[in-house]
Coordinates of C-alpha atoms in Angstrom, one line a residue:
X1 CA -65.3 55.5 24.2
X2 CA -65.5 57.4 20.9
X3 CA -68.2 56.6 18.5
X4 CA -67.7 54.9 15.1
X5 CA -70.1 55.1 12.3
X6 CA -68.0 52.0 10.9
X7 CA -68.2 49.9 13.8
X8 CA -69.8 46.3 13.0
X9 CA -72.3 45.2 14.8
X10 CA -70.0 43.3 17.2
X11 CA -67.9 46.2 18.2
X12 CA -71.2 48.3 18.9
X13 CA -72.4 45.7 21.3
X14 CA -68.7 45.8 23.0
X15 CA -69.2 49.4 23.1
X16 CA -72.4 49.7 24.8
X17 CA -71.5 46.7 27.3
X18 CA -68.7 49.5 28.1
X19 CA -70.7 51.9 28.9
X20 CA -73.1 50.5 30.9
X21 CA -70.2 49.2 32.9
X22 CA -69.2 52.3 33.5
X23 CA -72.5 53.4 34.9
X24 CA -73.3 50.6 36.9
X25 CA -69.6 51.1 38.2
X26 CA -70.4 54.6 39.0
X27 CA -73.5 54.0 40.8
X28 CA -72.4 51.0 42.7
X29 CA -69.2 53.4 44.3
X30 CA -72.0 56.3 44.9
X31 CA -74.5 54.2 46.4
X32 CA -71.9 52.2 48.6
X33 CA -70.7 55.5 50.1
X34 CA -73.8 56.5 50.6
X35 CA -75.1 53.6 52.4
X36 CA -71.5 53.7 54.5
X37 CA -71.7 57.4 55.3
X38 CA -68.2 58.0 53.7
X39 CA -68.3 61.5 52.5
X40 CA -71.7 60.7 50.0
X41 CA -71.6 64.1 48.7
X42 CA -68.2 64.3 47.9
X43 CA -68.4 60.7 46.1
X44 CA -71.3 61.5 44.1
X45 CA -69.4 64.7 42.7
X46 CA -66.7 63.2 41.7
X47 CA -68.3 60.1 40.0
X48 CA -70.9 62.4 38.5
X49 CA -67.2 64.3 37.5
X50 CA -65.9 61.0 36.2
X51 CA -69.7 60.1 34.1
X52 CA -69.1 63.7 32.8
X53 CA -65.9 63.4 31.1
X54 CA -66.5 59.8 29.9
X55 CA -69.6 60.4 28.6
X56 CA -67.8 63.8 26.7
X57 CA -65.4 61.6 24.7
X58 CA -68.0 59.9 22.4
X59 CA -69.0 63.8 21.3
X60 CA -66.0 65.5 20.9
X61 CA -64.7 65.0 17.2
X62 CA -61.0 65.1 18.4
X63 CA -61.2 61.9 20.2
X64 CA -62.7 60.1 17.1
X65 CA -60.1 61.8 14.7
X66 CA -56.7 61.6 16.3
X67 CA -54.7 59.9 18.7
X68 CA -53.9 62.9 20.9
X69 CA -57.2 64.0 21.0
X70 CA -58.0 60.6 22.3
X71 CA -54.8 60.5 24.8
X72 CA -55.9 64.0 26.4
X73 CA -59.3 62.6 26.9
X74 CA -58.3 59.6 28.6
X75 CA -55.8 61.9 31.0
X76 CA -58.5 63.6 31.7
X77 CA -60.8 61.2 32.6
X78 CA -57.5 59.1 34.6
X79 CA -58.0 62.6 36.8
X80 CA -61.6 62.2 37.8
X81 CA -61.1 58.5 38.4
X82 CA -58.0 59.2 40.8
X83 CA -60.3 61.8 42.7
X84 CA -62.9 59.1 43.3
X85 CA -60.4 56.2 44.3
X86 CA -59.0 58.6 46.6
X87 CA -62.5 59.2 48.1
X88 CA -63.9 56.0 48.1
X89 CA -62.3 52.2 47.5
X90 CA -65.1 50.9 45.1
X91 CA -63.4 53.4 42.6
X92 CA -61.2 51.0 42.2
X93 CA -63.5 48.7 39.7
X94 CA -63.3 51.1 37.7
X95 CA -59.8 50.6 36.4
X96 CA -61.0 47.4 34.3
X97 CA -63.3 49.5 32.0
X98 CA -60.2 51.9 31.9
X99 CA -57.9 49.2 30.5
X100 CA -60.2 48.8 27.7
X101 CA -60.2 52.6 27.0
X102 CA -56.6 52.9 27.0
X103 CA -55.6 49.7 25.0
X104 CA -58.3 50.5 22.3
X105 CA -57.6 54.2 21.7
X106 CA -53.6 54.7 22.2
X107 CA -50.7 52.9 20.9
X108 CA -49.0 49.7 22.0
X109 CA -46.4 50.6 24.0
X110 CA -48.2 53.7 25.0
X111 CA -51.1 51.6 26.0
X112 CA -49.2 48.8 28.1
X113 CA -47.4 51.8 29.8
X114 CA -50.5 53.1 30.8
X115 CA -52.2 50.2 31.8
X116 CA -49.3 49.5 34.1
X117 CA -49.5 52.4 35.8
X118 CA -53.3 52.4 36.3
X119 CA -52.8 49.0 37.9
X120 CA -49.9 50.6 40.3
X121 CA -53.0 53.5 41.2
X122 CA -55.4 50.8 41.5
X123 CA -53.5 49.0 43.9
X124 CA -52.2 52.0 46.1
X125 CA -55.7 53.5 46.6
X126 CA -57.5 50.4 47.7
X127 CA -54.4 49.8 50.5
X128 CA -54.1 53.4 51.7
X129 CA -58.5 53.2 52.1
X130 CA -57.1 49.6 53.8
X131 CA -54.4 51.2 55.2
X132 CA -51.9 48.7 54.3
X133 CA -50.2 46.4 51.3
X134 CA -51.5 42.9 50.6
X135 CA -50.6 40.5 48.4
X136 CA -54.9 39.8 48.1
X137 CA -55.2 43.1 47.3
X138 CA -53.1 43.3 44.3
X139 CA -54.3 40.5 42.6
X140 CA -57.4 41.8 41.6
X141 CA -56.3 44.7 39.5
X142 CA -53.3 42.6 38.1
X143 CA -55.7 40.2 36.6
X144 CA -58.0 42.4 35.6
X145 CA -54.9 44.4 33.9
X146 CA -54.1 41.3 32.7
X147 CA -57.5 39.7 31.3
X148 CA -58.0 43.0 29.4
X149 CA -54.9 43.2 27.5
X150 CA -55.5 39.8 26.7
X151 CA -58.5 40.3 25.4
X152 CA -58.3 43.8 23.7
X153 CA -54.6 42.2 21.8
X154 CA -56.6 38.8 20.9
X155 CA -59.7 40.6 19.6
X156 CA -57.1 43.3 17.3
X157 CA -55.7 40.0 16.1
X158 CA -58.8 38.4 15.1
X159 CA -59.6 41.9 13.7
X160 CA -56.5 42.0 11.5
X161 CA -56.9 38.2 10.6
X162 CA -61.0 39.5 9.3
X163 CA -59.6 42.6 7.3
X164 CA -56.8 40.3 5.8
X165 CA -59.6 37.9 4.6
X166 CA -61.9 40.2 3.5
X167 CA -59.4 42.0 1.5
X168 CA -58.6 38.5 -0.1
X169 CA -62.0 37.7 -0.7
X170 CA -62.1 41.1 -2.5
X171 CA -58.9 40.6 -4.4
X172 CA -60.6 37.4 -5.5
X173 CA -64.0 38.6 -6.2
X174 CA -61.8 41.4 -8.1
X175 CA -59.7 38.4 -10.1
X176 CA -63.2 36.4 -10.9
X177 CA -64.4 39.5 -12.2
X178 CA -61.4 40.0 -15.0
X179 CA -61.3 36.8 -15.3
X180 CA -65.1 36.9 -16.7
X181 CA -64.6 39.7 -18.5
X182 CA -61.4 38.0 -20.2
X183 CA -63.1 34.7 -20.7
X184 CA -65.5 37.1 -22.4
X185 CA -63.4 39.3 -24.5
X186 CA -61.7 35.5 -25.2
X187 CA -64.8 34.4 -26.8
X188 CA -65.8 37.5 -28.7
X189 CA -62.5 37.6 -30.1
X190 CA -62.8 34.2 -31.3
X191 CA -65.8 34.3 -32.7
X192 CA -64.8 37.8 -34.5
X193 CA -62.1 35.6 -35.7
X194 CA -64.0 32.5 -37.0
X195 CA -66.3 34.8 -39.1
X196 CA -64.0 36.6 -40.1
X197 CA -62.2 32.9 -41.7
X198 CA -65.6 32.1 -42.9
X199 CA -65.9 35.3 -44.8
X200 CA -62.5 35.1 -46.4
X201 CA -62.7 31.6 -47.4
X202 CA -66.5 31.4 -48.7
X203 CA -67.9 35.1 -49.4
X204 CA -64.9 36.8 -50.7
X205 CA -63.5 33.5 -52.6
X206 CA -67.0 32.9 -54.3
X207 CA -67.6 37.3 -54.6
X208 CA -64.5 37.2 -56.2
X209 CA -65.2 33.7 -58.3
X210 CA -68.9 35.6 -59.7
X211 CA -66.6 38.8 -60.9
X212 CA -64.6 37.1 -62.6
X213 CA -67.5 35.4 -64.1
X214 CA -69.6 38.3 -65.0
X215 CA -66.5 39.8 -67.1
X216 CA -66.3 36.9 -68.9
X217 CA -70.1 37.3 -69.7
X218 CA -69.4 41.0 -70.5
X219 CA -66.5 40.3 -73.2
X220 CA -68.5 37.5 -74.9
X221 CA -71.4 39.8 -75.6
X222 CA -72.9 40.7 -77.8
X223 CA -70.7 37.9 -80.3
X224 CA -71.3 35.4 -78.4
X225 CA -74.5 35.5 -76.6
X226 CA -74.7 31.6 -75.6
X227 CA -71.3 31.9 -73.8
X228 CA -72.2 34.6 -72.1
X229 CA -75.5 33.0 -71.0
X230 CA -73.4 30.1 -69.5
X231 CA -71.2 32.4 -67.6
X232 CA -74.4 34.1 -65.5
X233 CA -75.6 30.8 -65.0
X234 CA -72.5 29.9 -63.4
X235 CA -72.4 33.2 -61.6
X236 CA -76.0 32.7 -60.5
X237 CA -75.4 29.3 -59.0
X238 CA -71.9 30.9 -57.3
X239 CA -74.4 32.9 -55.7
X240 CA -76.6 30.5 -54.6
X241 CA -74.0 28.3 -53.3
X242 CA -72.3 31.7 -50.9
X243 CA -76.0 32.0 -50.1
X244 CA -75.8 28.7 -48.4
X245 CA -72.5 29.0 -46.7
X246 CA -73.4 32.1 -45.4
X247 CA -76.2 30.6 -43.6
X248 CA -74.3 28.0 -42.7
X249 CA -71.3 29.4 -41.2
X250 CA -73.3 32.0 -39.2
X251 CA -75.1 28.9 -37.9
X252 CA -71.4 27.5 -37.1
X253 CA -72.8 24.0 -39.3
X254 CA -70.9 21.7 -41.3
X255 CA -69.9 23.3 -44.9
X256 CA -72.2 22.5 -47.6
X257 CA -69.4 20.6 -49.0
X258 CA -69.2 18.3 -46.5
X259 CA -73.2 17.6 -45.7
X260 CA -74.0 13.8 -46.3
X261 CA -70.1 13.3 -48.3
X262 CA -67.1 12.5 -47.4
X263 CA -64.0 14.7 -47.5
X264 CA -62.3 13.2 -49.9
X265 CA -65.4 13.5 -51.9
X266 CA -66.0 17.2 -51.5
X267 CA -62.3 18.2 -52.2
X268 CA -62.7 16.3 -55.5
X269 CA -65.4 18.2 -56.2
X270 CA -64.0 21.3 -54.8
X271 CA -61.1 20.7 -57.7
X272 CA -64.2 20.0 -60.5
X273 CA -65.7 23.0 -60.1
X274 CA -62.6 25.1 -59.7
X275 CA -61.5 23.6 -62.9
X276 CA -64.6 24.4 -64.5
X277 CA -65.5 28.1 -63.1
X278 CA -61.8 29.2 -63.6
X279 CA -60.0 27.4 -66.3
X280 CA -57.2 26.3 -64.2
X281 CA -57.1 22.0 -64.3
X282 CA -57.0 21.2 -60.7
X283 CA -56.2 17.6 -60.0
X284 CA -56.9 15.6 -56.7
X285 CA -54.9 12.6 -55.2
X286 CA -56.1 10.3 -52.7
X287 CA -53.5 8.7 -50.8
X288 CA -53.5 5.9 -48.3
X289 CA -57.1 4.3 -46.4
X290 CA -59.7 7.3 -45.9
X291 CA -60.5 7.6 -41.9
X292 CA -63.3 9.3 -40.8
X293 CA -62.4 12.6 -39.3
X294 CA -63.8 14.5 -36.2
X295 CA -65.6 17.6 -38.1
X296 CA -63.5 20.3 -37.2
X297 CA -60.7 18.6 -38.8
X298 CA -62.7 18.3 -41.6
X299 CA -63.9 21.7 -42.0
X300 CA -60.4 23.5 -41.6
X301 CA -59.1 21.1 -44.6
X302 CA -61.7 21.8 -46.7
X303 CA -61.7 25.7 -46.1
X304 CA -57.7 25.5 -46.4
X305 CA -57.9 24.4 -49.6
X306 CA -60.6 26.7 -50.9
X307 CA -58.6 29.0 -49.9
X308 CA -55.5 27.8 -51.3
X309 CA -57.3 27.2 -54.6
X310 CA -59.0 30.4 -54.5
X311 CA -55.2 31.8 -54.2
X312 CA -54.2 30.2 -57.3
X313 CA -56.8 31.7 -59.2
X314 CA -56.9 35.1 -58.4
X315 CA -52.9 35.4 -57.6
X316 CA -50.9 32.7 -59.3
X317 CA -51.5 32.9 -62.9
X318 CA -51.0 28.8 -62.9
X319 CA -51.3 26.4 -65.7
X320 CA -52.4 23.7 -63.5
X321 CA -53.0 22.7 -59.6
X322 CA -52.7 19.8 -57.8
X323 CA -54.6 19.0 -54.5
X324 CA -53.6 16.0 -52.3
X325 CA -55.0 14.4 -49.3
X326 CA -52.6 12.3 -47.3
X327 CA -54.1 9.7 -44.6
X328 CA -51.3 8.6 -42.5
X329 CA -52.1 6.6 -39.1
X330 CA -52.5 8.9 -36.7
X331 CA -52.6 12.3 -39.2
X332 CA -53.5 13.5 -42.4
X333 CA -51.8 15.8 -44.6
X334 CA -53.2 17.8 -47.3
X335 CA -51.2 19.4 -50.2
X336 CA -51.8 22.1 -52.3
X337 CA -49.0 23.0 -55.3
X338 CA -49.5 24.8 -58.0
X339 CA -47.0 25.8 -60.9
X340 CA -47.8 29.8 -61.0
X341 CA -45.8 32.7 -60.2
X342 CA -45.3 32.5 -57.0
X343 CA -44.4 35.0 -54.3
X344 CA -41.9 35.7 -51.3
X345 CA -43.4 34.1 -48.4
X346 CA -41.9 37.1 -46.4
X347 CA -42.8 39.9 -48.0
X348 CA -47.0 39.3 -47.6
X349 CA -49.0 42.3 -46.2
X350 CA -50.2 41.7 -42.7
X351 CA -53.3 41.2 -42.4
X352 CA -55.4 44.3 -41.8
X353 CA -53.1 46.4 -43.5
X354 CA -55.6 47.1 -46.9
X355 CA -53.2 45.0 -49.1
X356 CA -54.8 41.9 -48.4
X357 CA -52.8 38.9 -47.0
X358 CA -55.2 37.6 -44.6
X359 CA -55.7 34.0 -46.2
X360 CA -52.4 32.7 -45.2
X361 CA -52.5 33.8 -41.7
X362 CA -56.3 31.9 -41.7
X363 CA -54.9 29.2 -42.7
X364 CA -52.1 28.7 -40.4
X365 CA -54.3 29.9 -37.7
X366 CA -57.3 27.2 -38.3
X367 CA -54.4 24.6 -38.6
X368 CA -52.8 25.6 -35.2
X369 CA -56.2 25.7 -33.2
X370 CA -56.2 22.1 -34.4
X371 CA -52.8 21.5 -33.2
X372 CA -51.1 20.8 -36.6
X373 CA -48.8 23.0 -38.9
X374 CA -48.5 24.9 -41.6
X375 CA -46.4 25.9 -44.0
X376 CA -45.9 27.4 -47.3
X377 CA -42.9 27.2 -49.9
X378 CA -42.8 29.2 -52.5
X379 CA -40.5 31.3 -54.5
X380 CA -41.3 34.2 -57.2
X381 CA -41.2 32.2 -60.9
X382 CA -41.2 28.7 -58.8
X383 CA -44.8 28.5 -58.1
X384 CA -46.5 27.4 -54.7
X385 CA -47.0 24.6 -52.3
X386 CA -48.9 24.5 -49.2
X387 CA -48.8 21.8 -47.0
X388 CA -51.0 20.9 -43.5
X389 CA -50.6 18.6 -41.0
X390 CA -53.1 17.4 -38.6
X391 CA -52.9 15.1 -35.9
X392 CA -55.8 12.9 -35.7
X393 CA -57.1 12.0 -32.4
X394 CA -57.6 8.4 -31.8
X395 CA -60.9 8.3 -29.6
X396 CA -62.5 10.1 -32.4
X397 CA -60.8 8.0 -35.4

């Protein structure tokens, strides 16, 4: 049999239990004859013949690479096995190890054919060395024909059925690994997108908050000095308030807003010092019984509205704002309207795009994560409103 480098371990053991039936085989027919006085010398020629050519097929490369190659070796070897069973009847064992050969190494159909008509060779040699037909005689090498294609087809089976699994379990392996690396790429992407919220809704708003500020303190001076001093305080303490939410959001904590108050609390003071830092009156409304919220429902309405506000500031040229926070049963709305210039909805820059127009896509992206909505009316000369909805989960109310 024709040696394979990616045999398993199993198949090697096959493979050497083959060979050393042929040997034994061999020797048993030589030492037989010589122990009968049957023509020794001619039987020991012909099995050392028939060891020759069988032990040639596991060297010659054409027997391991192609199926003829494989098909000439076994005729070949099928020659030297009909010269011994025509010298001596004990050659006839070795048609069982010549199944195997023949269902392993050619075709099907080719195989079954040729096992059939070793079996017919088999059984004419032993009766012309018994000089006659039984029935006894022809069971042997039937069965034997029999067992081994039984065998040979049930181990291929099982072979297929291993290969089939294993190439699942790799598929799957394969799957758990993208899935991973997705999961991954998820969570990154995520997290990209969380900061990137963050920055827009604390850095940039408050950045944007101390410019405005330190122009104010550049057109009072030198007239008014005082004025001017009170518009670097309030830059300085913008500062020291993005200071904090930058620590705070990179931490992924509660806002500053929100630490030891309630949010009701922090938007009303959110609208204070909105009204105070940019001259716009911002009032806030309270409506219906304040519920405790879980604090991711908390934060997104608190950013939202800094946002919002932050909006109204730099964008809407407004004479006022209004801010309300809506407790209904099982959701809470907040409002945001202001009476500036408003804008067409559909004509905002995408975000990325070097135009801005990344704060209303935050927005509607922190309410969705929440599972509420989001939407935004406005009209150019008709001002703004904005307007969230959150559902409020009852095991956490």
């Amino acid at each position: 049999m024709a040696t394979d480098r990616s045999l398993t371990p199993v198949a090697r053991v096959l493979q050497l239990c083959l060979h050393l039936l042929v040997a034994g085989l061999l020797t048993l027919a030589v030492a037989r004859a010589a122990l009968a006085g049957a023509a020794p010398v001619a039987v020991t020629a012909a099995a050392l013949l028939t060891g020759a050519v069988y032990a040639a097929g596991p060297l010659l490369g054409a027997v391991r690479r192609s199926r003829t190659g494989a098909a000439l070796w076994l005729a070949a070897l099928c020659g030297s096995w009909l010269v011994l069973l025509a010298l001596t009847p004990d050659g006839v064992w070795l048609a069982f190890p010549l199944y195997f050969l023949q269902l392993h190494l050619l075709g099907r159909r080719t195989a079954l054919v040729a096992v059939a008509l070793t079996t017919v060779a088999a059984v004419a040699g032993f009766a012309r060395h018994h000089h006659g037909f039984s029935v006894a005689a022809a069971i042997g090498p039937t069965l034997g024909a029999a067992v081994a294609t039984a065998t040979v087809l049930g181990y291929q089976a099982l072979y297929r059925e291993s290969e089939e699994r294993r190439r699942l379990i790799d598929e799957l392996s394969a799957a758990r690994a993208d899935l991973a690396a997705a999961h991954h790429t998820a969570g990154v992407l995520a997290e990209r997108e969380r900061l990137a919220r963050e920055i827009h809704d604390t850095l940039a708003q408050s950045l944007s908050s101390i410019q405005l500020l330190l122009r104010a303190a550049g057109r009072a001076l030198p007239e008014r000095a005082e004025a001017a001093a009170g518009y670097v305080e309030q830059a300085r303490q913008a500062a020291q308030d993005n200071l904090a939410e930058a620590r705070r959001f990179v931490r992924a904590l509660t806002p500053p807003g929100l630490d030891g108050s309630s949010l009701p609390t922090a938007l009303e003071r959110l609208c204070a010092t909105t009204s105070e830092h940019a001259g716009v009156p911002v009032r806030f409304h309270l409506s219906g019984a304040p519920a405790a919220l879980p604090v991711p429902h908390e934060t997104a309405l608190l950013r939202i509205a800094q946002s919002a506000l932050a909006n109204t500031v730099r964008h809407a040229q407004a004479s006022h704002a209004e801010v309300t926070l809506s407790y209904m049963g099982s959701e809470v709305a907040l409002d945001v309207f202001d009476d500036g210039s408003g804008f067409d909805p559909a004509a905002v820059p995408a975000p990325g795009t070097g135009d801005g127009g990344f704060g209303l896509p935050a927005m509607r992206a922190r309410a969705r994560a929440l599972g509420g909505t989001f939407t935004v009316e406005s009209a150019p000369g008709q001002g703004t409103a904005l307007a969230v909805l959150l559902p409020e989960p009852p095991e956490e109310r």
